[in-house]
Amino acid sequence: MPASILAGYATHYGSTREVTEAIAEELRKGGLDVDVQPAGKVRTLDSYRAVVLGAPLIMYRWHADARRFLARHRKALARRPVAVFALGPTHVPHDEKEWSDSRAQLDKVLAEYAWLKPVALELFGGRFDPKDLRFPLNWMAGSEPATDIRDWEAVRAWAGKIRPMLAG
Ligand SMILES: Cc1cc2nc3c(=O)[nH]c(=O)nc-3n(C[C@H](O)[C@H](O)[C@H](O)COP(=O)(O)O)c2cc1C
């Protein structure tokens, strides 16, 4: 089995890429060789022994690049440890209903991939900035306040937890 771990991500506005990089950094501290790549650019998993896949929930769905990644690499993923995370909630103050809705969205998405048995699954808070939005989203949500509730401690703790599951 190859030694590297793929940390694949999908993103619209960049926050999931930054979370993926933080996870990769933490895994590397544990001696793992980690390759961070946009999920949509990955052609083969041959050189990876395990995969971390992260993507944001957007409009009640998971980013299309993450869904395409699962479909394209189904066979290879079924034979490797896969850890999955999503970014979703952005509200300040903490909104329990928002978190449970996001969790339900993520569970619904993953139910479409019943063959996928993630070794770990996590939902993280995300970042929202109305300046990133284009029409018509800026028209619908452009007056919402900017927030960034990414919990870097929780992200790093999760990376530490999954490290032995990916290391083999
Ligand atoms: C237009 C838009 C729609 C969103 N829809 C959802 C959603 O349906 N569920 C959810 O949990 N989060 C939703 N979010 C929050 C995003 O998941 C969050 O902003 C995330 O950090 C974005 O990731 P990215 O920067 O990697 O694109 C939405 C955000 C935006 C801007």
XYZ file of N, CA and C in Angstrom, residues 3-84:
246
model
N 2.166 5.156 0.783
C 2.286 5.776 2.104
C 1.492 7.053 2.263
N 1.102 7.700 1.149
C 0.527 9.045 1.295
C -0.960 9.044 1.602
N -1.353 10.174 2.186
C -2.772 10.419 2.475
C -3.212 11.550 1.546
N -4.356 11.393 0.926
C -4.934 12.505 0.158
C -5.873 13.299 1.056
N -5.654 14.615 1.135
C -6.639 15.497 1.779
C -7.297 16.289 0.658
N -8.433 15.796 0.204
C -9.145 16.416 -0.920
C -10.225 17.345 -0.401
N -10.411 18.441 -1.097
C -11.443 19.384 -0.646
C -12.194 19.954 -1.844
N -13.397 20.418 -1.555
C -14.159 21.222 -2.513
C -14.489 22.528 -1.806
N -14.565 23.601 -2.535
C -14.835 24.896 -1.902
C -15.446 25.866 -2.902
N -16.282 26.746 -2.393
C -16.733 27.881 -3.205
C -15.955 29.130 -2.838
N -15.771 29.345 -1.530
C -15.261 30.640 -1.057
C -13.931 30.520 -0.312
N -13.353 29.329 -0.278
C -11.992 29.165 0.262
C -11.895 28.665 1.695
N -12.985 28.726 2.475
C -12.836 28.387 3.898
C -12.566 26.891 4.108
N -13.123 26.045 3.260
C -12.894 24.599 3.420
C -11.452 24.236 3.048
N -10.899 24.956 2.072
C -9.487 24.713 1.723
C -8.597 25.000 2.938
N -8.872 26.091 3.629
C -8.053 26.443 4.799
C -8.201 25.410 5.918
N -9.403 24.909 6.104
C -9.607 23.864 7.125
C -8.848 22.592 6.719
N -8.910 22.258 5.435
C -8.202 21.060 4.946
C -6.702 21.202 5.161
N -6.184 22.404 4.910
C -4.747 22.625 5.118
C -4.370 22.481 6.594
N -5.258 22.943 7.484
C -4.985 22.807 8.921
C -4.984 21.325 9.326
N -5.909 20.560 8.759
C -5.963 19.121 9.055
C -4.683 18.444 8.551
N -4.281 18.812 7.331
C -3.075 18.216 6.739
C -1.848 18.526 7.599
N -1.775 19.776 8.055
C -0.632 20.184 8.875
C -0.555 19.333 10.156
N -1.719 19.125 10.754
C -1.773 18.345 12.002
C -1.398 16.875 11.737
N -1.864 16.335 10.607
C -1.530 14.941 10.280
C -0.033 14.799 10.025
N 0.529 15.839 9.383
C 1.981 15.790 9.087
C 2.800 15.791 10.377
N 2.300 16.512 11.384
C 3.012 16.531 12.678
C 3.139 15.123 13.234
N 2.176 14.266 12.870
C 2.217 12.875 13.325
C 3.028 11.992 12.391
N 3.747 12.628 11.456
C 4.649 11.868 10.591
C 4.026 11.369 9.301
N 2.777 11.757 9.017
C 2.146 11.271 7.791
C 2.518 12.174 6.607
N 2.542 11.555 5.445
C 2.826 12.274 4.207
C 1.462 12.640 3.596
N 1.131 13.923 3.566
C -0.230 14.332 3.171
C -0.183 15.263 1.970
N -1.035 14.950 1.004
C -1.115 15.711 -0.222
C -2.470 16.434 -0.239
N -2.459 17.769 -0.230
C -3.717 18.539 -0.266
C -4.047 18.870 -1.723
N -5.227 18.479 -2.161
C -5.613 18.690 -3.567
C -7.094 19.058 -3.660
N -7.462 19.913 -4.639
C -8.887 20.100 -4.906
C -9.467 18.762 -5.376
N -10.558 18.331 -4.800
C -11.110 17.002 -5.113
C -11.389 16.847 -6.614
N -11.784 17.933 -7.236
C -12.128 17.878 -8.659
C -10.935 17.642 -9.569
N -9.731 17.823 -9.043
C -8.514 17.671 -9.875
C -7.892 16.281 -9.752
N -8.399 15.484 -8.804
C -7.762 14.183 -8.547
C -8.241 13.163 -9.578
N -7.303 12.575 -10.295
C -7.667 11.610 -11.344
C -7.635 10.166 -10.844
N -6.700 9.875 -9.943
C -6.594 8.502 -9.440
C -6.180 8.513 -7.965
N -6.603 7.472 -7.257
C -6.218 7.352 -5.839
C -5.094 6.332 -5.655
N -4.528 5.863 -6.769
C -3.532 4.784 -6.700
C -2.393 5.072 -5.734
N -1.975 6.346 -5.675
C -0.798 6.640 -4.842
C -1.174 6.993 -3.392
N -2.449 6.820 -3.027
C -2.870 7.170 -1.662
C -3.373 5.943 -0.912
N -2.975 5.865 0.359
C -3.458 4.722 1.164
C -4.753 5.057 1.909
N -5.028 6.367 2.056
C -6.226 6.792 2.785
C -6.621 8.184 2.299
N -7.855 8.570 2.596
C -8.383 9.825 2.062
C -9.130 10.592 3.157
N -8.901 11.902 3.168
C -9.755 12.822 3.943
C -10.475 13.655 2.895
N -11.797 13.739 2.999
C -12.557 14.525 2.024
C -13.406 15.557 2.763
N -13.244 16.822 2.381
C -14.004 17.890 3.026
C -14.676 18.788 2.003
N -15.893 19.226 2.333
C -16.625 20.108 1.418
C -17.716 20.839 2.202
N -18.095 22.017 1.736
C -19.151 22.753 2.436
C -20.551 22.319 2.002
N -21.489 22.499 2.915
C -22.907 22.401 2.558
C -23.300 23.747 1.971
N -23.920 23.712 0.808
C -24.358 24.939 0.149
C -25.752 24.686 -0.404
N -26.675 25.519 -0.029
C -28.055 25.379 -0.516
C -28.587 23.963 -0.278
N -28.378 23.454 0.947
C -28.909 22.155 1.402
C -28.244 20.954 0.741
N -27.198 21.212 -0.034
C -26.513 20.093 -0.689
C -25.034 20.156 -0.343
N -24.327 19.052 -0.670
C -22.873 19.064 -0.503
C -22.282 19.527 -1.811
N -21.147 20.232 -1.728
C -20.503 20.771 -2.924
C -20.431 19.695 -4.029
N -20.762 20.069 -5.251
C -20.836 19.106 -6.364
C -19.504 18.402 -6.607
N -18.379 19.078 -6.401
C -17.075 18.424 -6.640
C -16.865 17.254 -5.680
N -17.381 17.384 -4.470
C -17.240 16.287 -3.494
C -18.133 15.116 -3.912
N -19.319 15.432 -4.377
C -20.230 14.360 -4.804
C -19.670 13.640 -6.042
N -19.124 14.428 -6.965
C -18.505 13.820 -8.158
C -17.292 12.969 -7.771
N -16.536 13.448 -6.791
C -15.356 12.701 -6.317
C -15.787 11.322 -5.808
N -16.857 11.295 -5.011
C -17.325 10.014 -4.473
C -17.776 9.083 -5.598
N -18.459 9.654 -6.589
C -18.946 8.821 -7.689
C -17.777 8.307 -8.533
N -16.832 9.185 -8.828
C -15.724 8.832 -9.723
C -14.791 7.794 -9.099
N -14.560 7.918 -7.783
C -13.543 7.071 -7.144
C -14.159 6.001 -6.252
N -15.403 5.691 -6.527
C -16.134 4.781 -5.647
C -15.356 3.498 -5.318
N -14.874 2.827 -6.364
C -14.199 1.531 -6.138
C -12.979 1.689 -5.248
N -12.156 2.690 -5.559
C -10.920 2.893 -4.787
C -11.239 3.325 -3.357
N -12.266 4.137 -3.189
C -12.629 4.617 -1.846
C -13.145 3.484 -0.979
N -13.856 2.564 -1.603
C -14.425 1.442 -0.836
C -13.321 0.570 -0.238
N -12.101 0.676 -0.772
C -10.979 -0.159 -0.291
C -10.014 0.599 0.616
N -10.321 1.857 0.914
C -9.394 2.667 1.718
C -10.117 3.295 2.908
N -9.383 3.610 3.982
C -10.015 4.400 5.047
C -10.322 5.808 4.522
N -11.549 6.266 4.759
C -11.957 7.597 4.299
C -12.555 8.355 5.482
N -12.018 9.531 5.757
C -12.579 10.409 6.790
C -13.245 11.586 6.087
N -14.433 11.928 6.525
C -15.240 12.931 5.825
C -15.590 14.079 6.766
